[in-house]
mmCIF file of C-alpha atoms in Angstrom:
data_model
loop_
_atom_site.group_PDB
_atom_site.id
_atom_site.type_symbol
_atom_site.label_atom_id
_atom_site.label_comp_id
_atom_site.label_asym_id
_atom_site.label_seq_id
_atom_site.Cartn_x
_atom_site.Cartn_y
_atom_site.Cartn_z
ATOM 1 C CA PRO A 20 -41.292 89.616 -60.272
ATOM 2 C CA ILE A 21 -37.917 87.848 -60.019
ATOM 3 C CA ALA A 22 -37.541 84.046 -59.803
ATOM 4 C CA ILE A 23 -34.958 83.219 -57.103
ATOM 5 C CA SER A 24 -33.302 79.966 -56.386
ATOM 6 C CA GLU A 25 -30.741 78.809 -53.828
ATOM 7 C CA SER A 26 -28.323 78.139 -56.688
ATOM 8 C CA ASP A 27 -28.343 81.782 -57.591
ATOM 9 C CA PHE A 28 -26.223 82.422 -54.468
ATOM 10 C CA LYS A 29 -22.599 81.967 -53.720
ATOM 11 C CA VAL A 30 -20.160 83.045 -51.007
ATOM 12 C CA VAL A 31 -16.665 84.550 -51.698
ATOM 13 C CA GLY A 32 -14.097 84.580 -48.912
ATOM 14 C CA GLU A 33 -11.157 86.929 -48.417
ATOM 15 C CA ARG A 34 -8.932 84.591 -50.449
ATOM 16 C CA GLY A 35 -11.204 85.084 -53.507
ATOM 17 C CA VAL A 36 -12.310 81.547 -53.638
ATOM 18 C CA ILE A 37 -15.945 81.030 -54.709
ATOM 19 C CA TYR A 38 -18.119 78.608 -52.734
ATOM 20 C CA ASN A 39 -21.455 77.808 -54.380
ATOM 21 C CA THR A 40 -24.570 75.951 -53.245
ATOM 22 C CA TYR A 41 -24.380 73.095 -55.855
ATOM 23 C CA SER A 42 -20.822 71.637 -56.123
ATOM 24 C CA ASP A 43 -19.999 68.410 -54.347
ATOM 25 C CA GLU A 44 -17.322 70.156 -52.179
ATOM 26 C CA THR A 45 -19.452 73.055 -51.017
ATOM 27 C CA SER A 46 -23.039 71.935 -51.129
ATOM 28 C CA CYS A 47 -24.915 71.182 -47.853
ATOM 29 C CA GLY A 48 -27.117 68.624 -49.610
ATOM 30 C CA VAL A 49 -30.833 69.100 -49.145
ATOM 31 C CA THR A 50 -31.347 72.397 -47.226
ATOM 32 C CA PRO A 51 -34.587 72.542 -45.267
ATOM 33 C CA GLY A 52 -36.637 75.561 -46.221
ATOM 34 C CA SER A 53 -34.198 76.411 -49.134
ATOM 35 C CA LEU A 54 -34.817 79.665 -50.921
ATOM 36 C CA ASP A 55 -36.799 79.020 -54.030
ATOM 37 C CA GLY A 56 -39.695 80.972 -55.477
ATOM 38 C CA VAL A 57 -40.690 84.285 -56.955
ATOM 39 C CA ALA A 58 -40.102 87.602 -55.201
ATOM 40 C CA ALA A 59 -42.251 90.589 -56.198
ATOM 41 C CA HIS A 60 -42.827 94.141 -54.854
ATOM 42 C CA ASN A 61 -44.563 93.797 -51.399
ATOM 43 C CA HIS A 62 -44.287 89.993 -51.541
ATOM 44 C CA PRO A 63 -41.101 89.015 -49.787
ATOM 45 C CA LEU A 64 -39.536 85.642 -50.198
ATOM 46 C CA ILE A 65 -37.979 83.939 -47.168
ATOM 47 C CA GLY A 66 -35.713 80.844 -47.315
ATOM 48 C CA ALA A 67 -32.361 79.331 -46.422
ATOM 49 C CA VAL A 68 -29.072 79.271 -48.379
ATOM 50 C CA CYS A 69 -26.349 76.947 -47.253
ATOM 51 C CA VAL A 70 -22.698 76.729 -48.355
ATOM 52 C CA GLN A 71 -19.865 74.839 -46.729
ATOM 53 C CA VAL A 72 -16.587 76.665 -46.358
ATOM 54 C CA PRO A 73 -13.209 75.760 -44.759
ATOM 55 C CA LYS A 74 -12.705 76.753 -41.112
ATOM 56 C CA SER A 75 -9.610 78.700 -42.158
ATOM 57 C CA GLU A 76 -11.581 81.020 -44.455
ATOM 58 C CA ALA A 77 -12.936 84.407 -43.369
ATOM 59 C CA GLY A 78 -14.232 87.764 -44.604
ATOM 60 C CA PHE A 79 -17.272 86.529 -46.561
ATOM 61 C CA THR A 80 -19.385 88.234 -49.085
ATOM 62 C CA LEU A 81 -22.704 86.816 -50.214
ATOM 63 C CA VAL A 82 -23.237 87.088 -53.924
ATOM 64 C CA TYR A 83 -26.620 86.936 -55.634
ATOM 65 C CA GLU A 84 -26.427 86.502 -59.387
ATOM 66 C CA GLN A 85 -29.380 85.184 -61.326
ATOM 67 C CA PHE A 86 -28.447 82.063 -63.275
ATOM 68 C CA ALA A 87 -30.441 83.018 -66.334
ATOM 69 C CA GLY A 88 -30.782 86.693 -66.224
ATOM 70 C CA SER A 89 -29.232 89.877 -67.449
ATOM 71 C CA LYS A 90 -29.286 91.781 -64.062
ATOM 72 C CA PRO A 91 -25.872 92.661 -62.508
ATOM 73 C CA ALA A 92 -24.741 90.697 -59.458
ATOM 74 C CA VAL A 93 -25.536 91.905 -55.956
ATOM 75 C CA TYR A 94 -22.807 91.775 -53.273
ATOM 76 C CA ILE A 95 -23.620 91.694 -49.617
ATOM 77 C CA PRO A 96 -20.775 91.699 -47.072
ATOM 78 C CA LEU A 97 -21.482 89.265 -44.269
ATOM 79 C CA PRO A 98 -20.687 90.025 -40.586
ATOM 80 C CA GLN A 99 -17.706 88.285 -39.003
#
């Protein structure tokens, strides 16, 4: 099982700027249905992750990196 939280995610744009879910500039505040819980084999976890980014930014990659863990980060290219 893996504990997953909305704060484990961030988005990186083509400029290389990191936008996270918890800073004052990029947080969406309280996200309804935010991703928070434990994922395990055959027990999916569903939830929302929200990050604010500038309109001028593009080419996003979603990054999952456990805050307190030793697993490597997972990079997921997002569609345009």
